[in-house]
Coordinates of C-alpha atoms and ligand atoms in Angstrom, one line a residue:
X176 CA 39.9 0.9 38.7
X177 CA 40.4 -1.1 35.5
X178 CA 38.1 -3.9 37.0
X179 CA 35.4 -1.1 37.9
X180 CA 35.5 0.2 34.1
X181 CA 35.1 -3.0 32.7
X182 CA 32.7 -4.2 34.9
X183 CA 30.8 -1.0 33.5
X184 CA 31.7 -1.9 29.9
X185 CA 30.2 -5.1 30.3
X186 CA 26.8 -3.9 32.1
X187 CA 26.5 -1.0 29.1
X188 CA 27.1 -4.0 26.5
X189 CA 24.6 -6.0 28.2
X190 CA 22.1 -3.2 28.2
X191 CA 22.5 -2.5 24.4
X192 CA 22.5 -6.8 23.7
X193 CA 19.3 -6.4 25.8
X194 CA 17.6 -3.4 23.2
X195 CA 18.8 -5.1 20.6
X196 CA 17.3 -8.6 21.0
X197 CA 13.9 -7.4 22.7
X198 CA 11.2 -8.5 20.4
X199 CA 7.4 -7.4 19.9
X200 CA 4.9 -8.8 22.5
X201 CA 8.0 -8.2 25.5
X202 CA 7.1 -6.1 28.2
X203 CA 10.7 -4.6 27.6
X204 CA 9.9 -3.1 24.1
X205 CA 7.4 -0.6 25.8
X206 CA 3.7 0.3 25.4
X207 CA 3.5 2.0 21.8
X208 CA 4.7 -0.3 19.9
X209 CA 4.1 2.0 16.6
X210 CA 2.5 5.4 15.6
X211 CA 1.0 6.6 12.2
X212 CA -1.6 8.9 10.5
X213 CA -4.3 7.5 8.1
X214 CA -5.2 9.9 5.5
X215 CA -9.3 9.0 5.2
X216 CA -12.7 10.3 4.0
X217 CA -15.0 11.7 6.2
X218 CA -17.8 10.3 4.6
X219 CA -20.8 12.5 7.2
X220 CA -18.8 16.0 6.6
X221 CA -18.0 14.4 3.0
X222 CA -13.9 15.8 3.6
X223 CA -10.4 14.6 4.0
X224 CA -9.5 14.0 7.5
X225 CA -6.8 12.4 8.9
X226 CA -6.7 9.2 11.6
X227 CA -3.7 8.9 14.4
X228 CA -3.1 5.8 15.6
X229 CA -1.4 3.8 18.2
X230 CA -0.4 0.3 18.4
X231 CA -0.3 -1.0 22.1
X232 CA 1.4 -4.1 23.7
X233 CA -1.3 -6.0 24.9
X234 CA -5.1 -6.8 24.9
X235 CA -6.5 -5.3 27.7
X236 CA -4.5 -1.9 27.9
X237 CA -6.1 1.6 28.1
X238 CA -5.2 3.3 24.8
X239 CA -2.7 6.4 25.6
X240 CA -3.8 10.1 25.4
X241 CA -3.9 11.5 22.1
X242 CA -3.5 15.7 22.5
X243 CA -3.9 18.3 19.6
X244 CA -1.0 21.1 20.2
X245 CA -0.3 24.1 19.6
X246 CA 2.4 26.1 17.4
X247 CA 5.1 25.5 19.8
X248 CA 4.1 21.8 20.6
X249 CA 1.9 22.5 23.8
X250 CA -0.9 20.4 24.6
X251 CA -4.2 22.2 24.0
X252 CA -6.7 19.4 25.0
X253 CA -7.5 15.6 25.0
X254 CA -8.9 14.2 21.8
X255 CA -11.6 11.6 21.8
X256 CA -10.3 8.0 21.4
X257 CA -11.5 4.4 20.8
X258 CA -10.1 1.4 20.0
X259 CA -10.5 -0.9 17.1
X260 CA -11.8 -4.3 17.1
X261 CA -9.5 -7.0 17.3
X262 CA -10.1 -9.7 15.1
X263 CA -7.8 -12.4 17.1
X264 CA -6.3 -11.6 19.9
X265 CA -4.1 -14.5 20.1
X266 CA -3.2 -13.5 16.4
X267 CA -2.9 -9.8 17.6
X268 CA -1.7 -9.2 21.3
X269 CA -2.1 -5.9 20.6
X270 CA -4.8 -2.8 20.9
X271 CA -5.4 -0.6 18.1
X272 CA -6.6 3.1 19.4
X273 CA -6.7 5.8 17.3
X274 CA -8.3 9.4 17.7
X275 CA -9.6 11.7 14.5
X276 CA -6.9 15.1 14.3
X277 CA -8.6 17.8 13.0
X278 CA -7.9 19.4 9.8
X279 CA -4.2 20.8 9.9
X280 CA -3.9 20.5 13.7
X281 CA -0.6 19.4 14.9
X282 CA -0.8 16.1 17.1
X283 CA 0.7 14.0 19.8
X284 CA -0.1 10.1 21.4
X285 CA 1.2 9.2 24.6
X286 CA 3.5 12.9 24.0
X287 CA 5.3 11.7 21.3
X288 CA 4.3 14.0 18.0
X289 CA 2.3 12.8 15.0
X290 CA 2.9 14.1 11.6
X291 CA 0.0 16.6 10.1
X292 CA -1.5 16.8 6.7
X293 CA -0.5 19.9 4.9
X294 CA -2.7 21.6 2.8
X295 CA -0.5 21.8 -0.4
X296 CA 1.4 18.5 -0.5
X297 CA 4.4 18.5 -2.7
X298 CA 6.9 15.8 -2.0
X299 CA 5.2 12.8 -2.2
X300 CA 7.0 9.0 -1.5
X301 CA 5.1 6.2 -3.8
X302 CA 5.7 2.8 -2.4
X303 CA 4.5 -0.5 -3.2
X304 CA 4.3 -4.3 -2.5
X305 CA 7.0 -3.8 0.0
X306 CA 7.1 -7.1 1.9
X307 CA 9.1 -10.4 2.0
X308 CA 8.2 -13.7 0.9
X309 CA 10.7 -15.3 3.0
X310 CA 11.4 -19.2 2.6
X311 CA 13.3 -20.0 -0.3
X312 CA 11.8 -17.5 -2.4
X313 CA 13.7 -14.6 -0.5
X314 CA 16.2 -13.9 2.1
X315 CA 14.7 -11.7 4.0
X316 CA 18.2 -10.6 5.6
X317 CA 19.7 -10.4 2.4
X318 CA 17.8 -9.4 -1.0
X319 CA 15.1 -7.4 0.7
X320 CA 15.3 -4.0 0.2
X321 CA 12.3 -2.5 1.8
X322 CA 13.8 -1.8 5.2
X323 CA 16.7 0.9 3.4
X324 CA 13.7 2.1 0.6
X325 CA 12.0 3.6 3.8
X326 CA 14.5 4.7 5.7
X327 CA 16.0 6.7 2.8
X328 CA 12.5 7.8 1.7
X329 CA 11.8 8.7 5.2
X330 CA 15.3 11.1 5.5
X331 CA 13.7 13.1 2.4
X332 CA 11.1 14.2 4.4
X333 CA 7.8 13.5 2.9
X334 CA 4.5 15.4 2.9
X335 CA 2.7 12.0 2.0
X336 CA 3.6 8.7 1.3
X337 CA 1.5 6.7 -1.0
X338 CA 1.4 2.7 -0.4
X339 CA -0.3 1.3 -3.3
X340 CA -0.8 -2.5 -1.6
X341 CA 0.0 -5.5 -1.2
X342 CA 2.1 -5.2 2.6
X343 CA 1.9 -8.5 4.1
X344 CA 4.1 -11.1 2.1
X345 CA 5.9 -12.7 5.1
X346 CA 2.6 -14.1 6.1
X347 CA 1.2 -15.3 3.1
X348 CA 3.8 -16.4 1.3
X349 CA 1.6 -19.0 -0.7
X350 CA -1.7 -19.1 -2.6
X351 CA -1.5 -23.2 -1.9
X352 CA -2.5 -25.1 1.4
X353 CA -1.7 -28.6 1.0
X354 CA -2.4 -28.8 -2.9
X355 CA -5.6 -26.6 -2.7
X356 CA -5.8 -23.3 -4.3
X357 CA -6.3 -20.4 -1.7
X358 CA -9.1 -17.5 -2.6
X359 CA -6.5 -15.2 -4.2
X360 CA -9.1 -12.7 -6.2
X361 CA -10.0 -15.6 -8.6
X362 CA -13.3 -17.3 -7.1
X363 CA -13.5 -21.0 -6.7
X364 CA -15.7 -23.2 -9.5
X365 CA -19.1 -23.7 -8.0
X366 CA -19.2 -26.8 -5.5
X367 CA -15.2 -26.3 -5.0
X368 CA -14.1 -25.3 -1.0
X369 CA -12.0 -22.5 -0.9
X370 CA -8.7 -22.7 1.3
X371 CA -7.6 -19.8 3.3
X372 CA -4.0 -19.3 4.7
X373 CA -4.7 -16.9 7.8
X374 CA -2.6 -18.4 10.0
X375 CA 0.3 -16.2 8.4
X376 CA -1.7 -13.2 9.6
X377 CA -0.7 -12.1 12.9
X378 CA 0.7 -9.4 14.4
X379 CA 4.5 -10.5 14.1
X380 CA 4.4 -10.7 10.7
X381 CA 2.9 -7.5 10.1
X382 CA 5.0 -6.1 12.5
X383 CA 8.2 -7.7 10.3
X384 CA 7.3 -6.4 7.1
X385 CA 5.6 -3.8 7.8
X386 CA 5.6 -1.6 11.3
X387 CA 9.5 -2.4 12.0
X388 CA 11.0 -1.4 8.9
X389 CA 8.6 1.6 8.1
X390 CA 8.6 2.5 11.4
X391 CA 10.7 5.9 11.5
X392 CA 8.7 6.6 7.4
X393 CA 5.2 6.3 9.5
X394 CA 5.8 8.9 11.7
X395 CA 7.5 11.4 8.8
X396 CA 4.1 11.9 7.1
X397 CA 0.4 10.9 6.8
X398 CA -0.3 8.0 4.7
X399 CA -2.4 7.0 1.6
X400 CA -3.4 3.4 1.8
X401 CA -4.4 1.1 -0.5
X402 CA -5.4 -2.8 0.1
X403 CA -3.7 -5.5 -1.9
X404 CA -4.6 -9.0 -2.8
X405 CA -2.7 -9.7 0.1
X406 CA -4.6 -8.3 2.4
X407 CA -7.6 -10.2 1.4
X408 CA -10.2 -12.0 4.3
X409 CA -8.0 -15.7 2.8
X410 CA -4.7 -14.0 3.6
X411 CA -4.0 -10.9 5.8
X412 CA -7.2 -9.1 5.4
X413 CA -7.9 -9.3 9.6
X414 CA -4.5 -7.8 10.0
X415 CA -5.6 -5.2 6.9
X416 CA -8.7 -4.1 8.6
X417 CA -7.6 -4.2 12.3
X418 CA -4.2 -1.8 11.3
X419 CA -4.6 -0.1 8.1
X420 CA -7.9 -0.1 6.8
X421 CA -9.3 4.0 6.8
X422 CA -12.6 3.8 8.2
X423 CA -13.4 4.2 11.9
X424 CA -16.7 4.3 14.1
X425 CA -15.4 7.8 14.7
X426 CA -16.1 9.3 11.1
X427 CA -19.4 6.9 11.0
X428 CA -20.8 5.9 13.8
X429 CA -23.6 4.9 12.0
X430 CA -22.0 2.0 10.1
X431 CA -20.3 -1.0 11.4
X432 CA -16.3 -1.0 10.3
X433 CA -15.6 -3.8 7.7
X434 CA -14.1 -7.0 8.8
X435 CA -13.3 -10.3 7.1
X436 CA -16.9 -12.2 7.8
X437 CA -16.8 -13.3 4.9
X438 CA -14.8 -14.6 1.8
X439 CA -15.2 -11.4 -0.3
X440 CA -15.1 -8.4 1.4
X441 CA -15.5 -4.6 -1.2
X442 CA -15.2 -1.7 0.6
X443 CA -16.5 1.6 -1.8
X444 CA -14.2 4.0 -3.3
X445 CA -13.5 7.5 -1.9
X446 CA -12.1 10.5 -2.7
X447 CA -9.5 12.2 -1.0
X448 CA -8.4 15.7 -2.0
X449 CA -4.7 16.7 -1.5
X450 CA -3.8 20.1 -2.1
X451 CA -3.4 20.4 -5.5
X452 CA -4.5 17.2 -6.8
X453 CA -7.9 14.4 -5.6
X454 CA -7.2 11.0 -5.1
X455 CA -9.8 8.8 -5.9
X456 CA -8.6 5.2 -3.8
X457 CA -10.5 2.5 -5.1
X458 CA -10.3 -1.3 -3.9
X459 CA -9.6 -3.5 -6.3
X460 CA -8.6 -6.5 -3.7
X461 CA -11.3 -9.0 -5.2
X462 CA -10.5 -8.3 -8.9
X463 CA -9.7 -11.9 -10.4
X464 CA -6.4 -11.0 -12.6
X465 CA -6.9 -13.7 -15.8
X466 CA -9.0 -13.6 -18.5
X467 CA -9.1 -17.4 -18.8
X468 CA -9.9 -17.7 -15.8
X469 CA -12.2 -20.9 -15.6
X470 CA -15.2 -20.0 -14.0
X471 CA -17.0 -17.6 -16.6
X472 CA -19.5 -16.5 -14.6
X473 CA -18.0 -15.6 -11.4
X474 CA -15.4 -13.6 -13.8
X475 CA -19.0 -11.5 -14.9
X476 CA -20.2 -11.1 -11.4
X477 CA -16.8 -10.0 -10.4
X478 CA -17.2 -7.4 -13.3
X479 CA -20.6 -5.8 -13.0
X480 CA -19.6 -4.9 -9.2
X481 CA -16.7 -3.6 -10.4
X482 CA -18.7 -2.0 -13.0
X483 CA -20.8 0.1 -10.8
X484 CA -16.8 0.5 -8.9
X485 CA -16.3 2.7 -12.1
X486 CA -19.6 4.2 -11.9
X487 CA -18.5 5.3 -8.4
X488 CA -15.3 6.6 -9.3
X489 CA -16.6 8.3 -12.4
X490 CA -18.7 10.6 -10.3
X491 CA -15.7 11.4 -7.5
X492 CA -13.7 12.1 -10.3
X493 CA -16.1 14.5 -12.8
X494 CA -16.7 16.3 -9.4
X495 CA -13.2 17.5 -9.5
X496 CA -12.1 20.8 -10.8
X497 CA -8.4 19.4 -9.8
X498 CA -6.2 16.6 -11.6
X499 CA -7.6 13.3 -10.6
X500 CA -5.1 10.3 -9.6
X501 CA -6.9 6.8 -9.6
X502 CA -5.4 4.6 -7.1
X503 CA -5.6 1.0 -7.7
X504 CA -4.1 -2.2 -6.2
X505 CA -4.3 -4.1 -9.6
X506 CA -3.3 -2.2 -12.6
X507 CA -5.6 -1.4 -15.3
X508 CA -3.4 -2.2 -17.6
X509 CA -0.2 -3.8 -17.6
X510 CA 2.4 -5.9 -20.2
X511 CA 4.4 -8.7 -19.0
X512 CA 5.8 -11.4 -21.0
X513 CA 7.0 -14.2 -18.6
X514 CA 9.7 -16.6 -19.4
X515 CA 7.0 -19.2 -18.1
X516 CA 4.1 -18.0 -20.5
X517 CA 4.2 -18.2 -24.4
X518 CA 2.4 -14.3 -24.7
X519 CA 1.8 -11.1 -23.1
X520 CA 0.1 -11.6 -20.0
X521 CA -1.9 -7.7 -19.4
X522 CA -3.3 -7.5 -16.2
X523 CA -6.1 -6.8 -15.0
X524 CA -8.7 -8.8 -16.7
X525 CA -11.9 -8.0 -14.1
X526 CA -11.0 -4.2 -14.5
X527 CA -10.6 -4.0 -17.5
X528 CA -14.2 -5.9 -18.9
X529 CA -15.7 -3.6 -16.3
X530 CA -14.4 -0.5 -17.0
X531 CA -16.0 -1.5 -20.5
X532 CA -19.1 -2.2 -18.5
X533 CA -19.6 0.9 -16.7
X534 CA -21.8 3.8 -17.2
X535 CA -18.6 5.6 -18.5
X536 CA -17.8 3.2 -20.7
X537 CA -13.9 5.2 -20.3
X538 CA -12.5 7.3 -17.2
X539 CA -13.0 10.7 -17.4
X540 CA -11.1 13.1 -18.7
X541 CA -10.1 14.8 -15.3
X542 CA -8.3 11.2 -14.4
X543 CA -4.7 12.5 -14.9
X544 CA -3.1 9.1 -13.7
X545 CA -3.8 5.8 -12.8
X546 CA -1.4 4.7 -10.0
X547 CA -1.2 1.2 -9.1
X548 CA 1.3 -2.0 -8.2
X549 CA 0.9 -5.6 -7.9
X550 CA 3.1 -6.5 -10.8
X551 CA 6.4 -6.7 -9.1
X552 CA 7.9 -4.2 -11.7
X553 CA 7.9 -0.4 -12.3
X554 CA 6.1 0.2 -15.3
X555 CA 4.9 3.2 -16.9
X556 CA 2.1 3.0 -19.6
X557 CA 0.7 5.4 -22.3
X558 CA -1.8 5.2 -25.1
X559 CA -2.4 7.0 -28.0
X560 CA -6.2 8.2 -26.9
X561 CA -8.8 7.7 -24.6
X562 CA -7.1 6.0 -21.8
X563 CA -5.0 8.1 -18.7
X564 CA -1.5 7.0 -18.1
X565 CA -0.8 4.1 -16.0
X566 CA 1.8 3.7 -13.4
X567 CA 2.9 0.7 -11.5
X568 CA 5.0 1.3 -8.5
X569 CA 5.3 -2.6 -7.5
X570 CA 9.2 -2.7 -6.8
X571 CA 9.5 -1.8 -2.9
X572 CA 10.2 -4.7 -1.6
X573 CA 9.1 -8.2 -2.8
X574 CA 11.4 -10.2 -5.3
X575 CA 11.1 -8.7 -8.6
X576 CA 9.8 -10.1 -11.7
X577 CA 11.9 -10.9 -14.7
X578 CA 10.2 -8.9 -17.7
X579 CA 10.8 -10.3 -21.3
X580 CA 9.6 -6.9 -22.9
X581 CA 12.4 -4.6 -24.2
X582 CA 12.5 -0.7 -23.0
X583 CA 10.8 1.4 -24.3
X584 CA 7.9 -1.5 -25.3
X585 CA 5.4 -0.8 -27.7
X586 CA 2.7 -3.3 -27.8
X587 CA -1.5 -3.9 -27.3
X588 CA -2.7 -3.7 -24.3
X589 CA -6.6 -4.3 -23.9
X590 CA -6.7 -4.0 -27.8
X591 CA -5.2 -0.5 -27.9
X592 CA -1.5 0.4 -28.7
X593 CA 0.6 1.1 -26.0
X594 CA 4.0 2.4 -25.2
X595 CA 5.9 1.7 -22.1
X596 CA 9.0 1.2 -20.1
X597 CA 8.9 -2.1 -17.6
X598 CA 12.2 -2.1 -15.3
X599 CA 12.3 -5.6 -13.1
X600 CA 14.7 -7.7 -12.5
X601 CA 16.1 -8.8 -15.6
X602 CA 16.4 -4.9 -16.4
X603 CA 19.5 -4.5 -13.7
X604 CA 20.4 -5.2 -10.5
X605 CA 18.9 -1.6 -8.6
X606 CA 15.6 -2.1 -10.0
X607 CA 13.9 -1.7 -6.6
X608 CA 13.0 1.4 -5.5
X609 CA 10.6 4.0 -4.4
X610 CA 8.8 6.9 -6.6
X611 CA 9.7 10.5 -5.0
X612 CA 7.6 12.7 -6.8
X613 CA 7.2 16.8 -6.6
X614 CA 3.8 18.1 -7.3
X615 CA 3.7 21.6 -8.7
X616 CA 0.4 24.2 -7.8
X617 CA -1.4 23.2 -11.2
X618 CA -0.9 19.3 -10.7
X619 CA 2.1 19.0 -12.4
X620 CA 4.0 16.0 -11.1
X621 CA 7.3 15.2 -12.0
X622 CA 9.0 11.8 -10.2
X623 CA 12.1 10.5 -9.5
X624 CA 12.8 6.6 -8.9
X625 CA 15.6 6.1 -6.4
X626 CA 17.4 2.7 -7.4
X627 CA 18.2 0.3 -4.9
X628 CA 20.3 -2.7 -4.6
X629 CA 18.5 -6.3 -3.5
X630 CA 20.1 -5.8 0.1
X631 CA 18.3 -2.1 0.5
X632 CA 21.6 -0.2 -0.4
X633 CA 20.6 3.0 -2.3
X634 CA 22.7 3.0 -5.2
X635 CA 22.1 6.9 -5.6
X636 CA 20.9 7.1 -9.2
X637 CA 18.1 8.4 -10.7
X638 CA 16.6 4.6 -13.0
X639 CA 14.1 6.4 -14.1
X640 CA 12.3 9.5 -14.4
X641 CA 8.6 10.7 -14.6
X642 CA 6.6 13.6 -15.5
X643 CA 2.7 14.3 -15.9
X644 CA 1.0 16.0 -18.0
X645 CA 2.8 13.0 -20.0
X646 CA 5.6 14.3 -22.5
X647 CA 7.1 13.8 -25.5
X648 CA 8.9 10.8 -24.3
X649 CA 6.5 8.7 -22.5
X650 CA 5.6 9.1 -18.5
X651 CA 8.6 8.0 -17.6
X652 CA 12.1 7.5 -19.5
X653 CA 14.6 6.0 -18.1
X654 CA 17.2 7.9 -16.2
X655 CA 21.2 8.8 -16.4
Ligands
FE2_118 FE1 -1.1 -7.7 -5.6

């Protein structure tokens, strides 16, 4: 008898060894390998919509039935499905399918559910430049935090989770190939090659800093998401536009999907509207960050198409009778002062010149907020006049910065006075962490950030906390 039960023992251990070693691209690991819901704009009915999708083990597999249900969960009917286009499939042994839900329908893939877009929002999850370096810049077992940011954020139940860029750090973990500088925002001089690193952008490191970890957060809620300078057509931009990017031949047939054909790929902004407030998602991935940077005039032609970028997001945003949010990969504005650099480095240069450029010269008044991350810091940013808040969610994930600038700070920023409060790592050791934010019926937001230790433990306080129409004290102060 005792023989039998350990004879079991041993087989139910081997099982579980089994589940736990299987890695992505086994048979074992099963067909979906991950499920998720693109928040997009419709751009022929001119509306939010929402995308599902399905990643699939495998190039040559038929993509699995997506199903819109009913109140109870039952099946009402087959939606119409396609698959993406794979930019590599030796890269990515995987198909991408996805299938447009309509608007508040409940949804399924392969019977398993999809999470809906609510009409009203209110309990939003910011996120941002979540991934690992890896190597000897980070221990990716041991001081990255994204893996327990998105399970906690996941167990508050979302409505939406913002990701404001910058996902894929595991596979490109430098802007150098063998001495040469890779395309990293900043265009080469004239007559100088440009490097690329996309050998780092495959499907296992996406599926390692992104699709494991935030596995069980994609399937709480729809997303928001933005495209770094990670995710540029040098670095992981296939991998960007194969998993994440929001268009599909299904909203536009009429158009062909971007893809990395080239070494600076724009896509236009867009306006999403969310309950209470519109999100106007602009991408920012080609904006050059310094203002010395060496080539003069590709730092101009960088600016007048941003310029026109403005012009764009100008009109989404006057059309709003609603709070407007502008969602940015590189911040507007920023203030870091580096041990490494003698002054206050204020990001981003290219924005900033063209936002001066523009038509509107300024946002407009209805922009409420602009939301952004790249700077691996929180920061939160207000000016005396003329400019909306700023917001940097950039502590998800990668190793932080060290921040010179005491908090509160109170310094010039793109030759205006500015207040703000920068918490990296020099601030204290849970400085990572995730925005949770409540958004009231009139658009007031109020956010909480959740501190986290390096190895993804949620310490359980409150570092700072965050309130719009901005108050008093700032957008954010820091917390108990
Ligand atoms: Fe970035």
């Amino acid at each position: 008898m005792r023989s039998r039960r350990n004879l079991f023992s041993a087989l139910v251990a081997a099982i579980l060894l089994l589940v736990a070693t299987v890695q992505p691209g086994h048979a074992e690991y099963g067909d979906v390998l991950a499920r998720y819901v693109i928040v997009a704009h419709d751009p022929i009915a001119d509306k939010t919509t929402t995308l599902a999708r399905a990643i699939m083990e495998g190039t040559d597999v038929a993509c699995p039935a997506f199903h819109q249900l009913d109140s109870d969960g039952v099946a009402l009917g087959a939606l119409n499905s396609t698959t993406r286009i794979n930019p590599d499939e030796e890269a990515f042994p995987v198909t991408v399918c996805e299938a447009v839900i309509p608007a508040g329908a409940r949804a399924s893939v392969d019977g398993l559910p999809l999470p809906t877009l609510i009409a009203e929002p209110e309990h939003l999850v910011i996120i941002g430049d979540s991934g690992c370096f890896g190597g000897d810049a980070q221990d990716c077992q041991k001081a990255w935090p994204f893996p327990g940011i998105a399970s906690h954020a996941a167990e508050r139940k979302p409505d939406l989770v913002i990701h404001v860029g910058d996902w894929n750090y595991r596979g490109t973990p430098s802007t150098k190939v063998d001495g040469e500088a890779t395309y990293n925002s900043c265009l080469p001089r004239p007559g100088r090659p440009w490097v690329n690193t996309t050998s780092g952008d495959t499907w296992q490191t996406w599926w390692q800093d992104v699709f494991q970890p935030a596995a069980t957060l994609m399937i709480s809620a729809p997303w928001v998401v933005l495209r770094g300078n990670h995710e540029l057509c040098s670095r992981a931009g296939r991998g960007w536009f194969y998993l994440l990017d929001p268009h599909s031949v299904l909203l536009d047939p009429y158009r062909a999907l971007p893809v990395c054909n080239a070494l600076t790929v724009r896509t236009e902004a867009y306006a999403l509207d969310i309950g209470h407030i519109r999100l106007v998602v602009m991408d920012s991935a080609n904006a050059c960050d310094d203002a010395d940077f060496e080539d003069v005039a590709s730092l101009a032609y960088q600016a007048r198409y941003y310029a026109r970028q403005f012009d764009h997001v100008a009109a989404l945003a006057r059309g709003s009778a609603k709070p407007v949010w502008l969602l940015v990969h590189h911040p507007v504005w920023s203030a870091t002062h580096y041990t490494s650099e003698p002054g206050i480095v204020s990001l981003n240069a290219t924005l900033q010149r063209a936002l001066k450029q523009s038509l509107a010269s300024s946002l407009p008044p209805s922009v409420s907020l602009v939301l952004s991350g790249h700077v691996h810091e929180f920061q939160a940013i207000t000016f005396d006049h003329d400019r909306p808040p700023q917001l940097i969610v950039g502590n998800s994930g990668v190793a932080l910065d060290s921040n010179l600038l005491d908090n509160p700070y109170s310094v010039e920023v793109d030759g205006e006075p500015a207040t703000g409060l920068a918490l990296s790592a020099r601030t204290g050791a849970d400085s990572f962490g995730y925005l949770d934010v409540t958004l009231a019926a009139n658009g007031v937001m109020t956010g909480k950030l959740h501190g986290f230790q390096p190895d993804g433990r949620a310490t359980g306080r409150v570092v700072a906390v965050c309130s719009l129409p901005v108050g008093w004290n700032g957008l954010c102060r820091l917390g108990p």
